[in-house]
Amino acid sequence: MSDPFLHVPEPGCRPGDAPDFSDVVIPKAGAVPRPAIDVDAEEIRNLAYSIIRVTNKKGEAVGDWAGSVDLDQALIGLRDMLRLRAMDARMVIAQRQGKTSFYMQALGEEAVSCAFQRALEKGDMNFPTYRQQGLLVAADYPIELMMNQVYSNEGDPLQGRQMPVFYSSRDYGYFSISGNLGTQYIQAVGWAMANAIKGERKVASAWIGDGATAESDFHAAMVFASTYKPPVILNIVNNQWAISTYQGIARGNSGTFAARGLGFGIPSLRVDGNDYLAVHAVATWAAERARKGLGPTLIEHVTYRDGPHSTSDDPTAYRPKGEAEKWPLGDPVERLKEYLIKQGHWSEERHTQAVAEIEAEVLETQKKAEATGTLQDGRRPPPSEMFEDVYATPPAHLVRQRQKAGI
Amino acid sequence: MARMSMIEAIRDAIDLSMEADPTVVVFGEDVGYFGGVFRCTSGLQKKYGSHRCFDTPISENGIVGAAVGMAANGLRPCVEIQFADYMYPAYDQIVSEAARLRHRSAGMFTAPLVVRMPTGGGIMGGQTHSQSPEALFAHVAGLKTVIPSTPADAKGLLAAAIADDDPVIFLEPKRLYNGPFDGHHDRPVRPWSKSELGEVPSGPHEIPLGKANVLRAGADVTVLTYGTMVHVALTAVEESGIDAEVIDLRTLVPLDLDTIEESVRKTGRCVIVHEATRTCGFGAELMATVSEECLYSLEAPPIRVTGWDTPYPHSQEWDYFPSPARVAAALKQVLES
Ligand SMILES: Cc1ncc(C[n+]2csc(CCOP(=O)(O)OP(=O)(O)O)c2C)c(N)n1
């Protein structure tokens, strides 16, 4: 069925095949130099094709990009990722038990959001898509509130109106999530432009999946970011899969996602998304550029979605068995743990103990959230909530409808 | 006859159309190898190859825009938008391009394409997996808008839509899909329609666009409805014991004016039921039509039962979704006035 005049890209392997990542070129940790923050996009073209890595196989942090995080901060990062992983695991089970309608986990991608958040400052604003709950966790947002929303219970800060995982928190720098992919990307650019217009030295960071980069909003964001050069960081999380569709469909069989920034004159780089230290270093670099008025940066986070797309998905129908284990960039938690152990700042015993503690703490939090209610048990925000906040002041027709509904 | 879910019936219609007509091509997000997140197209890539059934980038604008170009060049694209809520990026291509191509080119170029999309709520999809945007299409000259309510209708109407020479918006009420994968397959789905499987004619089967279906003859009041609400209305009629004539419109454009007018003139009363928000919903069009055409036969003002004018809520969705109780109350009200 191959016809040189119409090319439908296909992934290298499918269910039944052996997983194969031989086409993913992984440079050595430390190999990519760290440019000055006022560098021109043209001068670092090669960074859009390479991968910035800090932690090597031996658990050492090497190269120019090492050193943005001290050991205590790295430990905080490890705890953030463990908390996120534990919360995701609990919520997936809760969904299976019918306590909520739906869930999406960040398994395997924890370093991306957790490390990035720790490079931001209060007042910066993320425009996340739906797999960045780590941004909230690493901002120390109360996990109980997230669970309350997942359960749509009486403590849900969004009053049962939004689906699970579509969080929103102005105070914690987390813009309200839309189900419509891509829409947030250009909004982040607009937010950053407003920062500039108002004279505020704050940063906006936009988030999008590899698949959703195909949306027009992504391209609109690139055009506006390159034209107005506001303080925005444009993140692309390339976790290889958009539901059943592999990343080659959005990207075409050439180049990288980061390379899309080059045509716009935006400094663009790729980072090992499973390397906490590398993500943190690159985020710090981009944020500094933004804060100094040097304009946008595009970052492609190269990672892998270990779990299903959502609780409604079955990845064994489209990915080879065991592909996750073969992912060449490893597991972000394991890698940061190895680094901390190598530095003499951590040990296997303390890790085992920490995992147990965090899991117990998350379970405790889950119990508290469930005591407030679950989707199943009926202690939900009242139906009247659906009529609130539609407009600043309820117009007459809505008041009438609400009376008619008797709520 | 075969027993099928709506998903299977949809797949059957596409399959038979692809088999009969080599110009039919199918594409959209995840529709190729995987067969779509609702599995409506599963097996088609295997059977017809990746030139006739393939995955696309996540670009609704791209999907419909490409379909317009292909349709103008002799193919019959039947594309899938993963959820109707995600058609907005494609709206310009649908409204400004597909709908008008024939008219603006004096018939030199046409766009015989079908845009399939799951519509409506009832699966806890929250505000971006539950909308009913039919009025946004019905309002556009040049488009046909179709919403089936049973597996057999889904098959017959989709086959007709694919064969149609105009662009057709085909809205599939996901509440009625009832397949093993309804978007939340880990959770038991409460059946709403009486049977999740329906009797579906085997082999080629077409139901002409523009023909309503009188599901239940009645003397006292006419219920005009479509999609998921057909089943809500039937339940309401059954439970209230009211002798209502229930009409499944099947296609909103073209609208079967004759059947509607004949029924309302006979019963003198009319209740309109849809799930979409009320203001400027398709119910307003029905109300206006009934008022203009049947005024002297009306014994009571027609009533609409609709979703509220709010975004679709996640956890309160059963308070949003018009229920049999709300429909029954409207039937009583219209009979008493
Ligand atoms: C406009 C729009 N189209 C389609 C969808 C349905 N959808 C939800 S997630 C998804 C895949 C997203 O893939 P990617 O952007 O790579 O992010 P990932 O899930 O891999 O994190 C799709 C197609 C949507 N939510 N919005």
Short mmCIF file of N, CA, C and O in Angstrom, two decimals, chain A residues 11 13-15 19 21 24 85 88 92 102-112 129-133 181 208-212 236-248 272-274 301-332, chain B residues 30 33-34 37 58 82 181 185:
data_model
loop_
_atom_site.label_atom_id
_atom_site.label_comp_id
_atom_site.label_asym_id
_atom_site.label_seq_id
_atom_site.Cartn_x
_atom_site.Cartn_y
_atom_site.Cartn_z
N PRO A 11 4.46 4.19 12.88
CA PRO A 11 5.52 3.97 13.87
C PRO A 11 6.31 2.72 13.53
O PRO A 11 5.82 1.85 12.80
N CYS A 13 7.12 0.21 15.35
CA CYS A 13 6.61 -1.06 15.86
C CYS A 13 5.21 -0.92 16.42
O CYS A 13 4.80 0.15 16.87
N ARG A 14 4.51 -2.02 16.37
CA ARG A 14 3.11 -2.11 16.76
C ARG A 14 2.91 -3.33 17.66
O ARG A 14 3.83 -4.12 17.80
N PRO A 15 1.74 -3.51 18.24
CA PRO A 15 1.52 -4.69 19.07
C PRO A 15 1.96 -5.96 18.33
O PRO A 15 1.68 -6.10 17.14
N PRO A 19 9.55 -3.97 21.07
CA PRO A 19 9.76 -2.52 21.16
C PRO A 19 11.13 -2.15 20.60
O PRO A 19 12.09 -2.89 20.80
N PHE A 21 13.59 1.37 19.98
CA PHE A 21 13.83 2.82 20.00
C PHE A 21 15.17 3.15 19.34
O PHE A 21 15.77 4.18 19.63
N VAL A 24 15.81 6.61 18.06
CA VAL A 24 15.88 7.77 18.96
C VAL A 24 17.34 8.01 19.32
O VAL A 24 17.96 7.20 20.00
N ARG A 85 3.38 10.71 41.84
CA ARG A 85 3.20 9.34 41.39
C ARG A 85 2.21 8.61 42.31
O ARG A 85 1.34 7.87 41.85
N ASP A 88 -1.35 9.89 41.64
CA ASP A 88 -1.87 9.33 40.39
C ASP A 88 -2.31 7.88 40.59
O ASP A 88 -3.38 7.48 40.14
N VAL A 92 -6.12 6.48 40.04
CA VAL A 92 -6.46 5.50 39.00
C VAL A 92 -7.29 4.37 39.63
O VAL A 92 -8.31 3.93 39.08
N PHE A 102 -13.21 9.55 35.72
CA PHE A 102 -12.14 9.61 34.72
C PHE A 102 -10.86 10.04 35.40
O PHE A 102 -10.90 10.79 36.36
N TYR A 103 -9.71 9.59 34.88
CA TYR A 103 -8.45 10.11 35.41
C TYR A 103 -7.35 10.02 34.36
O TYR A 103 -7.40 9.16 33.47
N MET A 104 -6.39 10.91 34.46
CA MET A 104 -5.22 10.89 33.58
C MET A 104 -3.97 10.97 34.43
O MET A 104 -3.84 11.90 35.23
N GLN A 105 -3.09 10.03 34.28
CA GLN A 105 -1.88 10.05 35.08
C GLN A 105 -0.68 10.57 34.29
O GLN A 105 -0.67 10.53 33.06
N ALA A 106 0.32 11.01 35.05
CA ALA A 106 1.53 11.58 34.44
C ALA A 106 2.69 10.58 34.51
O ALA A 106 3.84 10.97 34.37
N LEU A 107 2.38 9.32 34.73
CA LEU A 107 3.40 8.29 34.96
C LEU A 107 4.51 8.34 33.91
O LEU A 107 4.26 8.25 32.72
N GLY A 108 5.76 8.46 34.40
CA GLY A 108 6.91 8.51 33.50
C GLY A 108 7.30 9.92 33.10
O GLY A 108 8.40 10.16 32.61
N GLU A 109 6.38 10.87 33.28
CA GLU A 109 6.64 12.25 32.86
C GLU A 109 6.77 13.19 34.05
O GLU A 109 6.71 14.41 33.89
N GLU A 110 6.94 12.64 35.25
CA GLU A 110 6.89 13.46 36.46
C GLU A 110 7.94 14.56 36.49
O GLU A 110 7.70 15.65 37.02
N ALA A 111 9.13 14.27 35.93
CA ALA A 111 10.21 15.25 36.03
C ALA A 111 9.88 16.54 35.28
O ALA A 111 10.26 17.63 35.69
N VAL A 112 9.16 16.39 34.19
CA VAL A 112 8.90 17.55 33.34
C VAL A 112 8.20 18.64 34.14
O VAL A 112 8.70 19.76 34.28
N THR A 129 -1.71 21.98 29.87
CA THR A 129 -2.68 21.07 29.29
C THR A 129 -2.90 20.03 30.38
O THR A 129 -2.51 20.26 31.53
N TYR A 130 -3.52 18.89 30.08
CA TYR A 130 -4.09 18.12 31.19
C TYR A 130 -3.16 17.12 31.87
O TYR A 130 -3.59 16.41 32.75
N ARG A 131 -1.89 17.02 31.44
CA ARG A 131 -1.05 16.02 32.09
C ARG A 131 0.04 16.69 32.92
O ARG A 131 1.08 16.12 33.18
N GLN A 132 -0.19 17.93 33.35
CA GLN A 132 0.82 18.68 34.11
C GLN A 132 0.42 18.91 35.55
O GLN A 132 0.73 19.94 36.14
N GLN A 133 -0.30 17.97 36.14
CA GLN A 133 -0.69 18.16 37.54
C GLN A 133 0.53 18.30 38.44
O GLN A 133 0.43 18.83 39.54
N LEU A 181 -7.88 21.01 23.21
CA LEU A 181 -6.42 21.00 23.10
C LEU A 181 -5.90 22.24 22.39
O LEU A 181 -6.45 22.66 21.37
N ILE A 208 1.96 22.17 25.96
CA ILE A 208 1.18 21.47 24.93
C ILE A 208 1.80 20.09 24.70
O ILE A 208 3.00 19.89 24.92
N GLY A 209 0.98 19.14 24.29
CA GLY A 209 1.49 17.80 23.97
C GLY A 209 1.99 17.76 22.54
O GLY A 209 1.66 18.62 21.73
N ASP A 210 2.79 16.74 22.22
CA ASP A 210 3.31 16.63 20.86
C ASP A 210 2.16 16.57 19.85
O ASP A 210 2.21 17.23 18.80
N GLY A 211 1.13 15.82 20.17
CA GLY A 211 0.02 15.68 19.23
C GLY A 211 -0.68 17.01 18.98
O GLY A 211 -0.97 17.37 17.83
N ALA A 212 -0.90 17.74 20.05
CA ALA A 212 -1.68 18.98 19.95
C ALA A 212 -0.91 20.11 19.27
O ALA A 212 -1.50 21.14 18.93
N ILE A 236 6.81 22.08 24.89
CA ILE A 236 6.14 20.98 24.19
C ILE A 236 6.53 19.70 24.91
O ILE A 236 7.71 19.41 25.07
N VAL A 237 5.54 18.95 25.39
CA VAL A 237 5.85 17.68 26.05
C VAL A 237 5.70 16.58 25.01
O VAL A 237 4.59 16.19 24.65
N ASN A 238 6.82 16.12 24.52
CA ASN A 238 6.80 15.03 23.53
C ASN A 238 6.92 13.70 24.26
O ASN A 238 8.00 13.23 24.54
N ASN A 239 5.75 13.13 24.55
CA ASN A 239 5.75 11.83 25.24
C ASN A 239 5.51 10.69 24.26
O ASN A 239 5.08 9.61 24.63
N GLN A 240 5.76 10.94 23.00
CA GLN A 240 5.77 9.94 21.91
C GLN A 240 4.40 9.56 21.38
O GLN A 240 4.27 9.11 20.24
N TRP A 241 3.35 9.69 22.18
CA TRP A 241 2.03 9.20 21.76
C TRP A 241 0.95 10.24 22.02
O TRP A 241 0.94 10.87 23.07
N ALA A 242 0.05 10.40 21.06
CA ALA A 242 -1.18 11.17 21.25
C ALA A 242 -2.32 10.16 21.14
O ALA A 242 -2.67 9.74 20.06
N ILE A 243 -2.84 9.76 22.25
CA ILE A 243 -3.71 8.58 22.33
C ILE A 243 -3.06 7.46 21.51
O ILE A 243 -1.95 7.06 21.85
N SER A 244 -3.69 7.00 20.42
CA SER A 244 -3.10 5.87 19.68
C SER A 244 -2.17 6.33 18.58
O SER A 244 -1.62 5.51 17.85
N THR A 245 -2.03 7.64 18.43
CA THR A 245 -1.32 8.18 17.28
C THR A 245 0.11 8.55 17.65
O THR A 245 0.33 9.36 18.55
N TYR A 246 1.08 7.97 16.98
CA TYR A 246 2.48 8.23 17.38
C TYR A 246 2.91 9.61 16.91
O TYR A 246 2.29 10.22 16.03
N GLN A 247 4.00 10.09 17.54
CA GLN A 247 4.36 11.49 17.33
C GLN A 247 4.74 11.83 15.88
O GLN A 247 4.66 13.00 15.48
N GLY A 248 5.09 10.83 15.08
CA GLY A 248 5.45 11.09 13.69
C GLY A 248 4.29 11.66 12.88
O GLY A 248 4.50 12.31 11.84
N ASP A 272 16.14 16.35 27.93
CA ASP A 272 15.80 15.02 28.42
C ASP A 272 14.72 15.19 29.50
O ASP A 272 15.00 15.61 30.61
N GLY A 273 13.50 14.89 29.13
CA GLY A 273 12.38 15.12 30.04
C GLY A 273 12.33 14.15 31.21
O GLY A 273 11.49 14.31 32.10
N ASN A 274 13.18 13.14 31.20
CA ASN A 274 13.20 12.21 32.33
C ASN A 274 14.36 12.49 33.27
O ASN A 274 14.66 11.71 34.16
N HIS A 301 10.37 18.82 25.60
CA HIS A 301 10.72 17.87 26.65
C HIS A 301 10.55 16.47 26.05
O HIS A 301 9.43 16.06 25.73
N VAL A 302 11.65 15.75 25.91
CA VAL A 302 11.59 14.42 25.30
C VAL A 302 11.34 13.39 26.39
O VAL A 302 12.18 13.19 27.28
N THR A 303 10.18 12.77 26.36
CA THR A 303 9.82 11.83 27.41
C THR A 303 8.95 10.72 26.83
O THR A 303 8.86 10.57 25.61
N TYR A 304 8.35 9.93 27.71
CA TYR A 304 7.53 8.80 27.26
C TYR A 304 6.34 8.66 28.20
O TYR A 304 6.50 8.72 29.42
N ARG A 305 5.17 8.48 27.61
CA ARG A 305 3.98 8.26 28.43
C ARG A 305 3.91 6.79 28.82
O ARG A 305 3.56 5.94 28.02
N ASP A 306 4.25 6.51 30.08
CA ASP A 306 4.30 5.11 30.53
C ASP A 306 2.92 4.47 30.62
O ASP A 306 2.75 3.29 30.35
N GLY A 307 1.95 5.24 31.06
CA GLY A 307 0.62 4.68 31.31
C GLY A 307 -0.27 4.82 30.10
O GLY A 307 0.16 5.27 29.03
N PRO A 308 -1.54 4.43 30.27
CA PRO A 308 -2.51 4.69 29.20
C PRO A 308 -2.75 6.19 29.07
O PRO A 308 -2.41 6.96 29.97
N HIS A 309 -3.31 6.62 27.95
CA HIS A 309 -3.64 8.03 27.77
C HIS A 309 -4.53 8.51 28.90
O HIS A 309 -4.32 9.58 29.48
N SER A 310 -5.55 7.73 29.22
CA SER A 310 -6.46 8.06 30.32
C SER A 310 -7.06 6.75 30.79
O SER A 310 -6.76 5.69 30.24
N THR A 311 -7.94 6.83 31.78
CA THR A 311 -8.60 5.60 32.23
C THR A 311 -9.56 5.06 31.17
O THR A 311 -10.10 3.97 31.34
N SER A 312 -9.81 5.81 30.10
CA SER A 312 -10.68 5.30 29.03
C SER A 312 -9.88 4.64 27.91
O SER A 312 -10.43 4.29 26.88
N ASP A 313 -8.58 4.51 28.11
CA ASP A 313 -7.72 4.08 27.01
C ASP A 313 -7.06 2.73 27.30
O ASP A 313 -6.82 2.38 28.46
N ASP A 314 -6.79 1.98 26.23
CA ASP A 314 -6.08 0.71 26.36
C ASP A 314 -4.90 0.70 25.40
O ASP A 314 -5.05 0.34 24.23
N PRO A 315 -3.72 1.08 25.89
CA PRO A 315 -2.58 1.23 24.97
C PRO A 315 -2.07 -0.08 24.40
O PRO A 315 -1.34 -0.06 23.41
N THR A 316 -2.46 -1.23 24.97
CA THR A 316 -1.97 -2.48 24.40
C THR A 316 -2.55 -2.70 23.00
O THR A 316 -2.06 -3.52 22.23
N ALA A 317 -3.58 -1.93 22.66
CA ALA A 317 -4.18 -2.06 21.33
C ALA A 317 -3.34 -1.39 20.25
O ALA A 317 -3.55 -1.62 19.07
N TYR A 318 -2.40 -0.52 20.66
CA TYR A 318 -1.64 0.19 19.61
C TYR A 318 -0.14 0.29 19.87
O TYR A 318 0.58 0.74 19.00
N ARG A 319 0.33 -0.11 21.08
CA ARG A 319 1.77 -0.07 21.33
C ARG A 319 2.28 -1.47 21.63
O ARG A 319 1.55 -2.28 22.21
N PRO A 320 3.52 -1.75 21.26
CA PRO A 320 4.05 -3.07 21.60
C PRO A 320 4.11 -3.24 23.11
O PRO A 320 4.32 -2.27 23.84
N LYS A 321 3.93 -4.45 23.55
CA LYS A 321 4.05 -4.77 24.98
C LYS A 321 5.46 -4.43 25.46
O LYS A 321 6.42 -4.68 24.75
N GLY A 322 5.55 -3.86 26.63
CA GLY A 322 6.86 -3.62 27.22
C GLY A 322 7.61 -2.45 26.63
O GLY A 322 8.81 -2.27 26.88
N GLU A 323 6.93 -1.62 25.85
CA GLU A 323 7.64 -0.49 25.24
C GLU A 323 8.14 0.49 26.30
O GLU A 323 9.26 1.01 26.20
N ALA A 324 7.33 0.70 27.31
CA ALA A 324 7.72 1.66 28.36
C ALA A 324 9.05 1.29 29.01
O ALA A 324 9.91 2.15 29.24
N GLU A 325 9.21 0.02 29.28
CA GLU A 325 10.45 -0.42 29.96
C GLU A 325 11.68 -0.23 29.08
O GLU A 325 12.80 -0.15 29.55
N LYS A 326 11.45 -0.20 27.77
CA LYS A 326 12.57 -0.07 26.84
C LYS A 326 12.93 1.39 26.55
O LYS A 326 13.88 1.68 25.83
N TRP A 327 12.15 2.31 27.09
CA TRP A 327 12.39 3.73 26.81
C TRP A 327 13.81 4.10 27.25
O TRP A 327 14.17 3.94 28.41
N PRO A 328 14.64 4.59 26.33
CA PRO A 328 16.06 4.73 26.63
C PRO A 328 16.39 5.80 27.68
O PRO A 328 17.50 5.79 28.21
N LEU A 329 15.45 6.70 27.99
CA LEU A 329 15.79 7.74 28.97
C LEU A 329 15.40 7.35 30.40
O LEU A 329 15.53 8.15 31.33
N GLY A 330 14.95 6.12 30.55
CA GLY A 330 14.74 5.60 31.90
C GLY A 330 13.58 6.23 32.64
O GLY A 330 12.71 6.86 32.06
N ASP A 331 13.62 6.02 33.97
CA ASP A 331 12.54 6.49 34.82
C ASP A 331 13.03 7.71 35.61
O ASP A 331 14.08 7.66 36.24
N PRO A 332 12.28 8.80 35.60
CA PRO A 332 12.76 10.04 36.23
C PRO A 332 13.00 9.91 37.73
O PRO A 332 13.95 10.49 38.26
N ASP B 30 -6.95 9.30 15.44
CA ASP B 30 -6.98 7.93 15.95
C ASP B 30 -7.88 6.97 15.16
O ASP B 30 -8.10 5.85 15.58
N TYR B 33 -5.26 3.08 12.56
CA TYR B 33 -4.82 1.81 13.16
C TYR B 33 -5.73 1.38 14.32
O TYR B 33 -6.11 0.23 14.44
N PHE B 34 -6.07 2.33 15.18
CA PHE B 34 -6.81 2.03 16.41
C PHE B 34 -8.31 1.91 16.14
O PHE B 34 -9.02 1.23 16.87
N VAL B 37 -11.42 6.46 19.00
CA VAL B 37 -11.53 6.24 20.44
C VAL B 37 -12.86 5.59 20.80
O VAL B 37 -12.98 4.94 21.83
N ILE B 58 -3.65 16.16 15.11
CA ILE B 58 -4.76 16.73 15.89
C ILE B 58 -5.00 18.14 15.39
O ILE B 58 -4.50 19.12 15.93
N GLN B 82 -13.30 14.00 16.89
CA GLN B 82 -13.34 13.05 18.02
C GLN B 82 -14.52 13.29 18.98
O GLN B 82 -15.13 12.34 19.47
N PHE B 181 -16.92 0.40 24.38
CA PHE B 181 -16.07 1.55 24.65
C PHE B 181 -16.91 2.79 24.41
O PHE B 181 -17.15 3.19 23.29
N HIS B 185 -15.12 3.36 29.40
CA HIS B 185 -15.54 1.96 29.40
C HIS B 185 -15.25 1.24 30.70
O HIS B 185 -15.69 0.11 30.88
#
